[in-house]
PDB file of C-alpha atoms in Angstrom:
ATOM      1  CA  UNK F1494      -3.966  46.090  26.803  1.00 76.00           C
ATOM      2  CA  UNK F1495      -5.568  49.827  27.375  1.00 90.00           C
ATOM      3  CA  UNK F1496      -8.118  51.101  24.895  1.00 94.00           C
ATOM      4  CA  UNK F1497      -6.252  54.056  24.466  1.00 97.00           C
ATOM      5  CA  UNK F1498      -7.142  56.243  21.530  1.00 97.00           C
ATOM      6  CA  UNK F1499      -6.064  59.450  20.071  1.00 97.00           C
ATOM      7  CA  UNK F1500      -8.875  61.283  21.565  1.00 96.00           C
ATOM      8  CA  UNK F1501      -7.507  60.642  24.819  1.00 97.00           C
ATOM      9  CA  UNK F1502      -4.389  62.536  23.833  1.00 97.00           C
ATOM     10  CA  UNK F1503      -6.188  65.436  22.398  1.00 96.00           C
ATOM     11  CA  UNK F1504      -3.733  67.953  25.367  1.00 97.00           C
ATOM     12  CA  UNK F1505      -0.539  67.390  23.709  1.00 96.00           C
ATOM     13  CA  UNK F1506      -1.707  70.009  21.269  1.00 93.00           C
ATOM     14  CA  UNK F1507      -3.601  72.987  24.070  1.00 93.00           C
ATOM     15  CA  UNK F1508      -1.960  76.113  24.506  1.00 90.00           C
ATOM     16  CA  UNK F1509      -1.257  75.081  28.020  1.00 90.00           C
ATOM     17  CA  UNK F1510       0.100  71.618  27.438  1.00 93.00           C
ATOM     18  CA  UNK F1511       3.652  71.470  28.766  1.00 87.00           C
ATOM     19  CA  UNK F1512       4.159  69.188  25.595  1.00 93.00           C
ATOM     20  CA  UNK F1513       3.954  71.473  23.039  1.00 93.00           C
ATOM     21  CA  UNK F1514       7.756  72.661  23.414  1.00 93.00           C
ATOM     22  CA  UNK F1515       8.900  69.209  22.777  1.00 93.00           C
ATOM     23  CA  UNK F1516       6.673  69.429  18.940  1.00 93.00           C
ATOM     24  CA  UNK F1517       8.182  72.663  18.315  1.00 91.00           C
ATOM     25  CA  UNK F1518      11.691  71.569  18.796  1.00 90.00           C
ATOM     26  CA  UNK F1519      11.672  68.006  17.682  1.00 92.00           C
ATOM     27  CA  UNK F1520      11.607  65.102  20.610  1.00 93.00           C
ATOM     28  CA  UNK F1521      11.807  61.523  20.943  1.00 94.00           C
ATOM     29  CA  UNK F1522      10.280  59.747  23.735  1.00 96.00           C
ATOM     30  CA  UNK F1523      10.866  56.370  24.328  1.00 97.00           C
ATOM     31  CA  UNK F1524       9.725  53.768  26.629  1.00 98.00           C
ATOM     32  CA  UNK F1525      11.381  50.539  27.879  1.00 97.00           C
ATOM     33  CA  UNK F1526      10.183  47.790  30.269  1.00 98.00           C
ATOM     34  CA  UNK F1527      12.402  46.715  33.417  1.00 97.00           C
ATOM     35  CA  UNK F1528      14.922  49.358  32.889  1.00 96.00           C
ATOM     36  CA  UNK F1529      16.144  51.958  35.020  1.00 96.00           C
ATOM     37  CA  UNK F1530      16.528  55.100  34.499  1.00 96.00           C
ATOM     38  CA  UNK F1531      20.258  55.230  35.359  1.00 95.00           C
ATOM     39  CA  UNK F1532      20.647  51.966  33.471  1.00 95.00           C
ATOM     40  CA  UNK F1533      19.027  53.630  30.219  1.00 95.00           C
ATOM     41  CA  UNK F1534      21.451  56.577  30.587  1.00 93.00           C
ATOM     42  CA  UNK F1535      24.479  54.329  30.620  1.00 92.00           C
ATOM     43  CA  UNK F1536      23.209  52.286  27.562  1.00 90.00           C
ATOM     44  CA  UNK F1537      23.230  55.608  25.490  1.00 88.00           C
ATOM     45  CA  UNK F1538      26.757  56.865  26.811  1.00 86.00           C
ATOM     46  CA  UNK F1539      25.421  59.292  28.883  1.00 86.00           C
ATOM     47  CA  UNK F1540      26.993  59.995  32.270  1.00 79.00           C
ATOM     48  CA  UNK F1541      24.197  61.174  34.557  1.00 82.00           C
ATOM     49  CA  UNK F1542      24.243  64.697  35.766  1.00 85.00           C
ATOM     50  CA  UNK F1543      21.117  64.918  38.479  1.00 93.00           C
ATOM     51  CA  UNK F1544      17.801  64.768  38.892  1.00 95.00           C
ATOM     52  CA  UNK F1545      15.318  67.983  38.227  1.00 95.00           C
ATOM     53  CA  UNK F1546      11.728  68.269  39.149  1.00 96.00           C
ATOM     54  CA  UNK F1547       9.213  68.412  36.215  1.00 96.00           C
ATOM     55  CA  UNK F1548       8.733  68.934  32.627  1.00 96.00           C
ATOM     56  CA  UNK F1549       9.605  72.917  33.235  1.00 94.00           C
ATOM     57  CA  UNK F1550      12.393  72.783  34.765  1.00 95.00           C
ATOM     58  CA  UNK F1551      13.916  69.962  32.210  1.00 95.00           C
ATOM     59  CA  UNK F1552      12.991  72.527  29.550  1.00 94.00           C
ATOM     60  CA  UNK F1553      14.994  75.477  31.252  1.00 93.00           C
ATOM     61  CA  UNK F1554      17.983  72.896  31.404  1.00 92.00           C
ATOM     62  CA  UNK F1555      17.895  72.083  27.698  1.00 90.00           C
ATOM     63  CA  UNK F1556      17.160  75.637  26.687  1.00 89.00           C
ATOM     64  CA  UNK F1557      20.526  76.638  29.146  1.00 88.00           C
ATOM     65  CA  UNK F1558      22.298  73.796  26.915  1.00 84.00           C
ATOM     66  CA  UNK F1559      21.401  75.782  23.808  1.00 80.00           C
ATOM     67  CA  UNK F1560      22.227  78.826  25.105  1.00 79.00           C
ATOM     68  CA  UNK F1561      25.077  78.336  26.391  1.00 66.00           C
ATOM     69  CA  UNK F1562      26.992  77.304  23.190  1.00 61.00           C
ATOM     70  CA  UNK F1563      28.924  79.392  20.946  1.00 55.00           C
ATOM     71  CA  UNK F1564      27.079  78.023  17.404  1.00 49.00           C
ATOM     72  CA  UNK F1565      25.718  74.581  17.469  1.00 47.00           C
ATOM     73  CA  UNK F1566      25.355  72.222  20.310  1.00 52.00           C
ATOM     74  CA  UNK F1567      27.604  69.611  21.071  1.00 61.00           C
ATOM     75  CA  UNK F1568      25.251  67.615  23.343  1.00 70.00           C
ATOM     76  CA  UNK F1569      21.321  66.703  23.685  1.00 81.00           C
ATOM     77  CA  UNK F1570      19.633  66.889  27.499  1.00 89.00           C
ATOM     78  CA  UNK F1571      17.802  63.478  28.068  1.00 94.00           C
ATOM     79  CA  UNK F1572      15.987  63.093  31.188  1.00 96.00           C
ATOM     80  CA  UNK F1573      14.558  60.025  32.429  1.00 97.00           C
ATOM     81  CA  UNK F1574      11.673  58.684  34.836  1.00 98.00           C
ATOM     82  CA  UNK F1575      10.419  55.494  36.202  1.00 98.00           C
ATOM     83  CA  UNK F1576       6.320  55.208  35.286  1.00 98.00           C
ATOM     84  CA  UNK F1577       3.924  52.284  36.069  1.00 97.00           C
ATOM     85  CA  UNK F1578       3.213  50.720  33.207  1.00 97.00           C
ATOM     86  CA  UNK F1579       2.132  46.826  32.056  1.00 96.00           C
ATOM     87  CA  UNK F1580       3.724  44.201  33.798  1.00 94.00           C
ATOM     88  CA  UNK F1581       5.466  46.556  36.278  1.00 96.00           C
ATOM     89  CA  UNK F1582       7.729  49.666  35.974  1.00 97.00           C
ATOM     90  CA  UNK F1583       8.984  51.177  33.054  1.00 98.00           C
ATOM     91  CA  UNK F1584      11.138  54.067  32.213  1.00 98.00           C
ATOM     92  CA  UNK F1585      10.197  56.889  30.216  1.00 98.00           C
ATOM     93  CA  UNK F1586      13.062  59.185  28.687  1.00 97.00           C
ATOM     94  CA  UNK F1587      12.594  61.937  27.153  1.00 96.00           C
ATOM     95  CA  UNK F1588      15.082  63.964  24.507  1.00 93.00           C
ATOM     96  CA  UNK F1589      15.008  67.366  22.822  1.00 90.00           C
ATOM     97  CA  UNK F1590      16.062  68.216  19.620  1.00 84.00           C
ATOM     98  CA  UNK F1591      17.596  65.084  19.139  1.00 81.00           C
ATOM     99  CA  UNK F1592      17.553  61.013  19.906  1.00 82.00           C
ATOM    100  CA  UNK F1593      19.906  58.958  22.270  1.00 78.00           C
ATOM    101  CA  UNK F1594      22.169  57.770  19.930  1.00 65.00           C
ATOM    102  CA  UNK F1595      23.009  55.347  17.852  1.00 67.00           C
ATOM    103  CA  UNK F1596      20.675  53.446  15.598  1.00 65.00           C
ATOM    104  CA  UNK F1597      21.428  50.185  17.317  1.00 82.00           C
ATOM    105  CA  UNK F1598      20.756  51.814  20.795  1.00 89.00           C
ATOM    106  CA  UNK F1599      17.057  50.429  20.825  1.00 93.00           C
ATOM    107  CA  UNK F1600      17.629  46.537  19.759  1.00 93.00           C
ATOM    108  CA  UNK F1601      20.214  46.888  22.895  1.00 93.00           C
ATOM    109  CA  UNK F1602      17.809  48.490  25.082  1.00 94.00           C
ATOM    110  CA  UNK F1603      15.303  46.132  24.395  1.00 96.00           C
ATOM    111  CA  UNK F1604      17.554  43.052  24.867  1.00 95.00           C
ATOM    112  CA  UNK F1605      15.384  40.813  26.624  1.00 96.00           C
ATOM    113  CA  UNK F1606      11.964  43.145  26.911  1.00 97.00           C
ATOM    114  CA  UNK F1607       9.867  45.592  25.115  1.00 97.00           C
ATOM    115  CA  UNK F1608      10.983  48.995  24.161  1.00 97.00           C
ATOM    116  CA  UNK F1609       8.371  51.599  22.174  1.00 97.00           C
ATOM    117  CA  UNK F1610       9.397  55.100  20.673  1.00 96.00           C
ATOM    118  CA  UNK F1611       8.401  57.601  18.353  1.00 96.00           C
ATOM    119  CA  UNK F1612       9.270  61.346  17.745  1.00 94.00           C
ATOM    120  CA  UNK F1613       9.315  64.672  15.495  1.00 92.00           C
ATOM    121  CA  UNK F1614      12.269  66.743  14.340  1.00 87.00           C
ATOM    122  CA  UNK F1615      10.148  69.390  15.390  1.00 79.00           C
ATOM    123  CA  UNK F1616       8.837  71.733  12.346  1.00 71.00           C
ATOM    124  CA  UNK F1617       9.541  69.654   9.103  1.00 72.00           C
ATOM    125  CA  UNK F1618       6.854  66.747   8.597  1.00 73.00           C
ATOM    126  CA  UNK F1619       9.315  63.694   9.493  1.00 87.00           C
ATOM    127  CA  UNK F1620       7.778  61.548  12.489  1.00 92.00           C
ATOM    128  CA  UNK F1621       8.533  57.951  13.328  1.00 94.00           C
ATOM    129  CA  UNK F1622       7.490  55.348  15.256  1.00 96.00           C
ATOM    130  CA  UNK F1623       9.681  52.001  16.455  1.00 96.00           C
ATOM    131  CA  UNK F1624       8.580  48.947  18.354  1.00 97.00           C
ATOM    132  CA  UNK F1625      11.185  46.905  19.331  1.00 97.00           C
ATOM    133  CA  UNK F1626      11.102  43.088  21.268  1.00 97.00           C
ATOM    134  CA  UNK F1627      13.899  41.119  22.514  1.00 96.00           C
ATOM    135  CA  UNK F1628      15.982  43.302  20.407  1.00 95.00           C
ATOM    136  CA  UNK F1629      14.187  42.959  17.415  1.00 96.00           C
ATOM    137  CA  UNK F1630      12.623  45.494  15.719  1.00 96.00           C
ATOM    138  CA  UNK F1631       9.126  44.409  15.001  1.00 97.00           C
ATOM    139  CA  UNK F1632       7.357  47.658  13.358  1.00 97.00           C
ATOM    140  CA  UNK F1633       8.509  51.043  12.429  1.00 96.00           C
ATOM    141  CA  UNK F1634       6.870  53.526  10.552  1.00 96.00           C
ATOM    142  CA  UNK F1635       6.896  57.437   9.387  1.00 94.00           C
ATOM    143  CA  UNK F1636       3.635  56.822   7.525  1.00 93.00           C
ATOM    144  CA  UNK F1637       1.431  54.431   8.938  1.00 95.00           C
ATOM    145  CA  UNK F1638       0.679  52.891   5.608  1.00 95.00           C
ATOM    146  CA  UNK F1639       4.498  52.434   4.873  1.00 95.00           C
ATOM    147  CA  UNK F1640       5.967  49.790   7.464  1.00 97.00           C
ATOM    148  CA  UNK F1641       8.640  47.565   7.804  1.00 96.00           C
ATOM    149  CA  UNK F1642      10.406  45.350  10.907  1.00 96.00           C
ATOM    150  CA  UNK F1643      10.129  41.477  10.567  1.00 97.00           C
ATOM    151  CA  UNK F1644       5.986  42.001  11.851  1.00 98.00           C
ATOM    152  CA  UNK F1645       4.887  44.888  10.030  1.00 97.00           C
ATOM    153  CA  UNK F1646       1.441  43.818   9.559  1.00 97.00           C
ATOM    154  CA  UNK F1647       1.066  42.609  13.782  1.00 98.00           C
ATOM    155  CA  UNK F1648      -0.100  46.055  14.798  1.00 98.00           C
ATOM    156  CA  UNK F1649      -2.978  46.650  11.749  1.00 97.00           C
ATOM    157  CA  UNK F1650      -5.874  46.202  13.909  1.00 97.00           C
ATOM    158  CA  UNK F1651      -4.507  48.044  16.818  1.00 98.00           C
ATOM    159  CA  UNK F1652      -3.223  51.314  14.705  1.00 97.00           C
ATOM    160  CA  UNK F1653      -7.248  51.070  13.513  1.00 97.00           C
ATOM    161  CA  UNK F1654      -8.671  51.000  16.860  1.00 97.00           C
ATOM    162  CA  UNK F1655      -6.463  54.043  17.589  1.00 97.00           C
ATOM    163  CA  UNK F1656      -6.773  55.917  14.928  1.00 96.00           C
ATOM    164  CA  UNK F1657      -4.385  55.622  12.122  1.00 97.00           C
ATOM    165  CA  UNK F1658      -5.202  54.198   8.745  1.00 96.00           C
ATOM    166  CA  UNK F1659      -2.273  51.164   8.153  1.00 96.00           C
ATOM    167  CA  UNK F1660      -3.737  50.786   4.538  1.00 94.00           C
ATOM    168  CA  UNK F1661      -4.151  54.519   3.091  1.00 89.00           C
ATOM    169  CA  UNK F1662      -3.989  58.015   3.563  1.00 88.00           C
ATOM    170  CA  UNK F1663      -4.550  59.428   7.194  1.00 86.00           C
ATOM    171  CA  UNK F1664      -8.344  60.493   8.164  1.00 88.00           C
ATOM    172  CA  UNK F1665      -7.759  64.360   8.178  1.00 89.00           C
ATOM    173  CA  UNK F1666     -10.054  64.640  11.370  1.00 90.00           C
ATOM    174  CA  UNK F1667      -7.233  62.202  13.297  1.00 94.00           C
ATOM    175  CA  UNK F1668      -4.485  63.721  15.027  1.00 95.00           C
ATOM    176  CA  UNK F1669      -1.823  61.328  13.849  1.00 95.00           C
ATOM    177  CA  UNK F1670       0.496  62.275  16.907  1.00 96.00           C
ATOM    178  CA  UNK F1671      -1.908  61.914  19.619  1.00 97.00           C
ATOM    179  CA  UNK F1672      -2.938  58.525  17.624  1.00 98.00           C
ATOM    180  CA  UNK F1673       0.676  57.364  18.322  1.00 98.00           C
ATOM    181  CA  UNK F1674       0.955  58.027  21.872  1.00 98.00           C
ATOM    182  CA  UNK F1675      -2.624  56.167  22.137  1.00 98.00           C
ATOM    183  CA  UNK F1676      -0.779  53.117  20.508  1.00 98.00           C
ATOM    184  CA  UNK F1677       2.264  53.319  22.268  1.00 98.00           C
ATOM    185  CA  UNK F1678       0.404  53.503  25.801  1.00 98.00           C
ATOM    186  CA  UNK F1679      -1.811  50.151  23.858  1.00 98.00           C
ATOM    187  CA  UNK F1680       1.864  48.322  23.645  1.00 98.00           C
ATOM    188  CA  UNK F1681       3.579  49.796  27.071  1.00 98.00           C
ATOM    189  CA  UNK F1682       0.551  50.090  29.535  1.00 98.00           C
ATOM    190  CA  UNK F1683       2.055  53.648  30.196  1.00 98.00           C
ATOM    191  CA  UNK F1684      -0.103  56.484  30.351  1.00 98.00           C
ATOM    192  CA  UNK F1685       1.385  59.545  29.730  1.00 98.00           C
ATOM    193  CA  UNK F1686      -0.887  62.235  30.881  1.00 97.00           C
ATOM    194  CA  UNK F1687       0.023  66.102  31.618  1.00 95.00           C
ATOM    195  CA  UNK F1688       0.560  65.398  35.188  1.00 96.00           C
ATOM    196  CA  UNK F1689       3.037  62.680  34.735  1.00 97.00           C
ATOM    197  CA  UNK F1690       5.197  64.794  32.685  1.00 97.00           C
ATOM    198  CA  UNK F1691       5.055  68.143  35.015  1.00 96.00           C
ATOM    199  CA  UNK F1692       5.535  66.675  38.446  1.00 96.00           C
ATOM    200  CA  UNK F1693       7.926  63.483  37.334  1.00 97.00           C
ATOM    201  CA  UNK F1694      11.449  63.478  39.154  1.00 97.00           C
ATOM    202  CA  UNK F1695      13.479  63.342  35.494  1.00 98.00           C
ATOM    203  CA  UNK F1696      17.298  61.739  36.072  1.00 97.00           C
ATOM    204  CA  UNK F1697      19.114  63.989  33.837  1.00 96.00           C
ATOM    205  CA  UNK F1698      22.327  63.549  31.582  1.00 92.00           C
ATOM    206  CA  UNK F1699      23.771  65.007  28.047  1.00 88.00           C
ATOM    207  CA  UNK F1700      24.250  63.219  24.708  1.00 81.00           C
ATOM    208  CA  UNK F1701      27.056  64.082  23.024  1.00 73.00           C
ATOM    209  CA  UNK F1702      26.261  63.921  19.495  1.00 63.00           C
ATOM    210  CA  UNK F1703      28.566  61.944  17.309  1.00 55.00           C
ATOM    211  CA  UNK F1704      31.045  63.146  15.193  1.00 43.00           C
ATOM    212  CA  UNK F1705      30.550  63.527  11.397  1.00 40.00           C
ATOM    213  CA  UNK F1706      32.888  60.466   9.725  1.00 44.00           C
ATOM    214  CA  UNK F1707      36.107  62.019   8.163  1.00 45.00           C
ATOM    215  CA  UNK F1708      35.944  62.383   4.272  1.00 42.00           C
ATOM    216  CA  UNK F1709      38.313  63.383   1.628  1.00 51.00           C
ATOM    217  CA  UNK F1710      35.942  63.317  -1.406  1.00 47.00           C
ATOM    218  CA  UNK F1711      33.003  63.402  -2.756  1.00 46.00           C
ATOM    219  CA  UNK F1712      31.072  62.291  -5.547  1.00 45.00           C
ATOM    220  CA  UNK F1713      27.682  64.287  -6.831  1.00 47.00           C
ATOM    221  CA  UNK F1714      25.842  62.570  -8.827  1.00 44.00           C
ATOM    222  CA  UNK F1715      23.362  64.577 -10.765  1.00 45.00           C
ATOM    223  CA  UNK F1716      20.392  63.864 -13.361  1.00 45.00           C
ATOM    224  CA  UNK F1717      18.659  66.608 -15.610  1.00 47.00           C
ATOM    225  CA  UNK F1718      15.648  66.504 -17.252  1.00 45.00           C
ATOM    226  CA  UNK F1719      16.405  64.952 -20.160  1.00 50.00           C
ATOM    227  CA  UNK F1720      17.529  61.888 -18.116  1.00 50.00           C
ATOM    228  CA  UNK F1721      21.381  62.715 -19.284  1.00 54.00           C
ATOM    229  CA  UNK F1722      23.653  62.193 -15.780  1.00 46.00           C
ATOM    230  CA  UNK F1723      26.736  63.939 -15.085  1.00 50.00           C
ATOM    231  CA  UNK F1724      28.745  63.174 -12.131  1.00 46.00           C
ATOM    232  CA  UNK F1725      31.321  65.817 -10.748  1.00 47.00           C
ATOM    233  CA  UNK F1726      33.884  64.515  -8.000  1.00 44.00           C
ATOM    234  CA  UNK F1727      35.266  66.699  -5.794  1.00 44.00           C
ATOM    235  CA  UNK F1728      38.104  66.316  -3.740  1.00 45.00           C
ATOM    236  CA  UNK F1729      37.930  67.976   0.232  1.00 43.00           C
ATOM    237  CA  UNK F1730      41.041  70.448  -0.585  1.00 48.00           C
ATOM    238  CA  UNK F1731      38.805  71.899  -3.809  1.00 44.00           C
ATOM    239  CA  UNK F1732      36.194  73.674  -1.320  1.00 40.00           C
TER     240      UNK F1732
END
């Protein structure tokens, strides 16, 4: 295991890190051992498109994804690498804007190894973090103090040594995000430093984001503050 801590992520936040795009739009980055890139795409239902040459250019290709549609996007851009990391190589895939699916995506990517990810829906404060073994998700967190997985408590002394606080409020002096990357390079043995990220080779595909589920009604239920409830139920032809 690395001694990563957040101090050694401190560049993610510079005003020339070429990660700073990815907290401004929201991101998730995830990590999986003995996985190829192409293999990861096809797990998340994305057909491969090419391969594009650093962190830059992968950011002009999802910006052209926004641009290019009439009102909302139909797809996310997802590009993918192969880093050295413990026990061999790893992939590292990275997402704008969105994740690579669906919420049982990681326990199949991590079918037989170790898969780590966390991410930011950019400006609101929602961040989460997700390590998953043998398809088993073994601790997840949006607060550090708040955990669950079947071994939320396995990770205490590490999130310490890194810089989060598993017991209380954060230290206001940590940066919580580079504290995450520190402890998912401690569980991956990938680095992921501002060189990786600008001169990787990223395979490349879309995510098409999935359809909201069909609905004919719905029912609000509301409380005021007098504790009296009222529900109102709504039928789709009334709006």
């Amino acid at each position: 295991m690395t001694s990563a801590a957040a101090a050694d992520y401190g560049w993610i936040r510079s005003s020339s890190s070429p990660f700073r795009y990815a907290l401004e739009v929201g991101y998730t980055l995830t990590l999986v051992r003995g996985v190829s890139p192409a293999e990861l795409l096809s797990l998340a239902g994305v057909e491969p498109r090419g391969v594009c040459d650093g962190l830059d250019n992968l950011i002009e290709q999802h910006q052209e994804l926004i641009h290019g549609s009439d009102d909302w996007a139909e797809s996310i851009l997802a590009g993918a690498c192969t880093v050295r990391g413990e026990g061999g190589e790893w992939t590292l895939a990275l997402v704008f804007g969105g994740d690579l699916g669906s919420p049982h995506f990681m326990e199949a990517l991590s079918a037989g190894t170790c898969a780590v990810s966390h991410s930011s829906n950019g400006g609101k404060p929602m961040h989460f973090f997700h390590w998953h073994e043998n398809g088993e998700l073994r601790t997840s967190f949006e607060w550090p103090s708040v955990r669950t997985g079947s071994t939320p408590d396995e990770l205490s002394a590490v999130m310490r040594e890194v810089g989060l606080n598993p017991t209380g409020d954060q230290a206001p002096d940590v940066d919580s995000k580079a504290a995450v990357f520190a402890l998912a390079e401690r569980l991956t043995g990938v680095q992921v430093t501002q060189e990786l990220l600008t001169t990787a080779g990223y395979l490349t595909g879309e995510v098409p984001e999935e359809p909201a589920e069909d609905w004919d009604s719905i029912t609000i239920d509301m409380t005021d503050a007098h504790g009296e409830r009222t529900y109102v139920h709504l039928r789709r032809d009334q709006f």
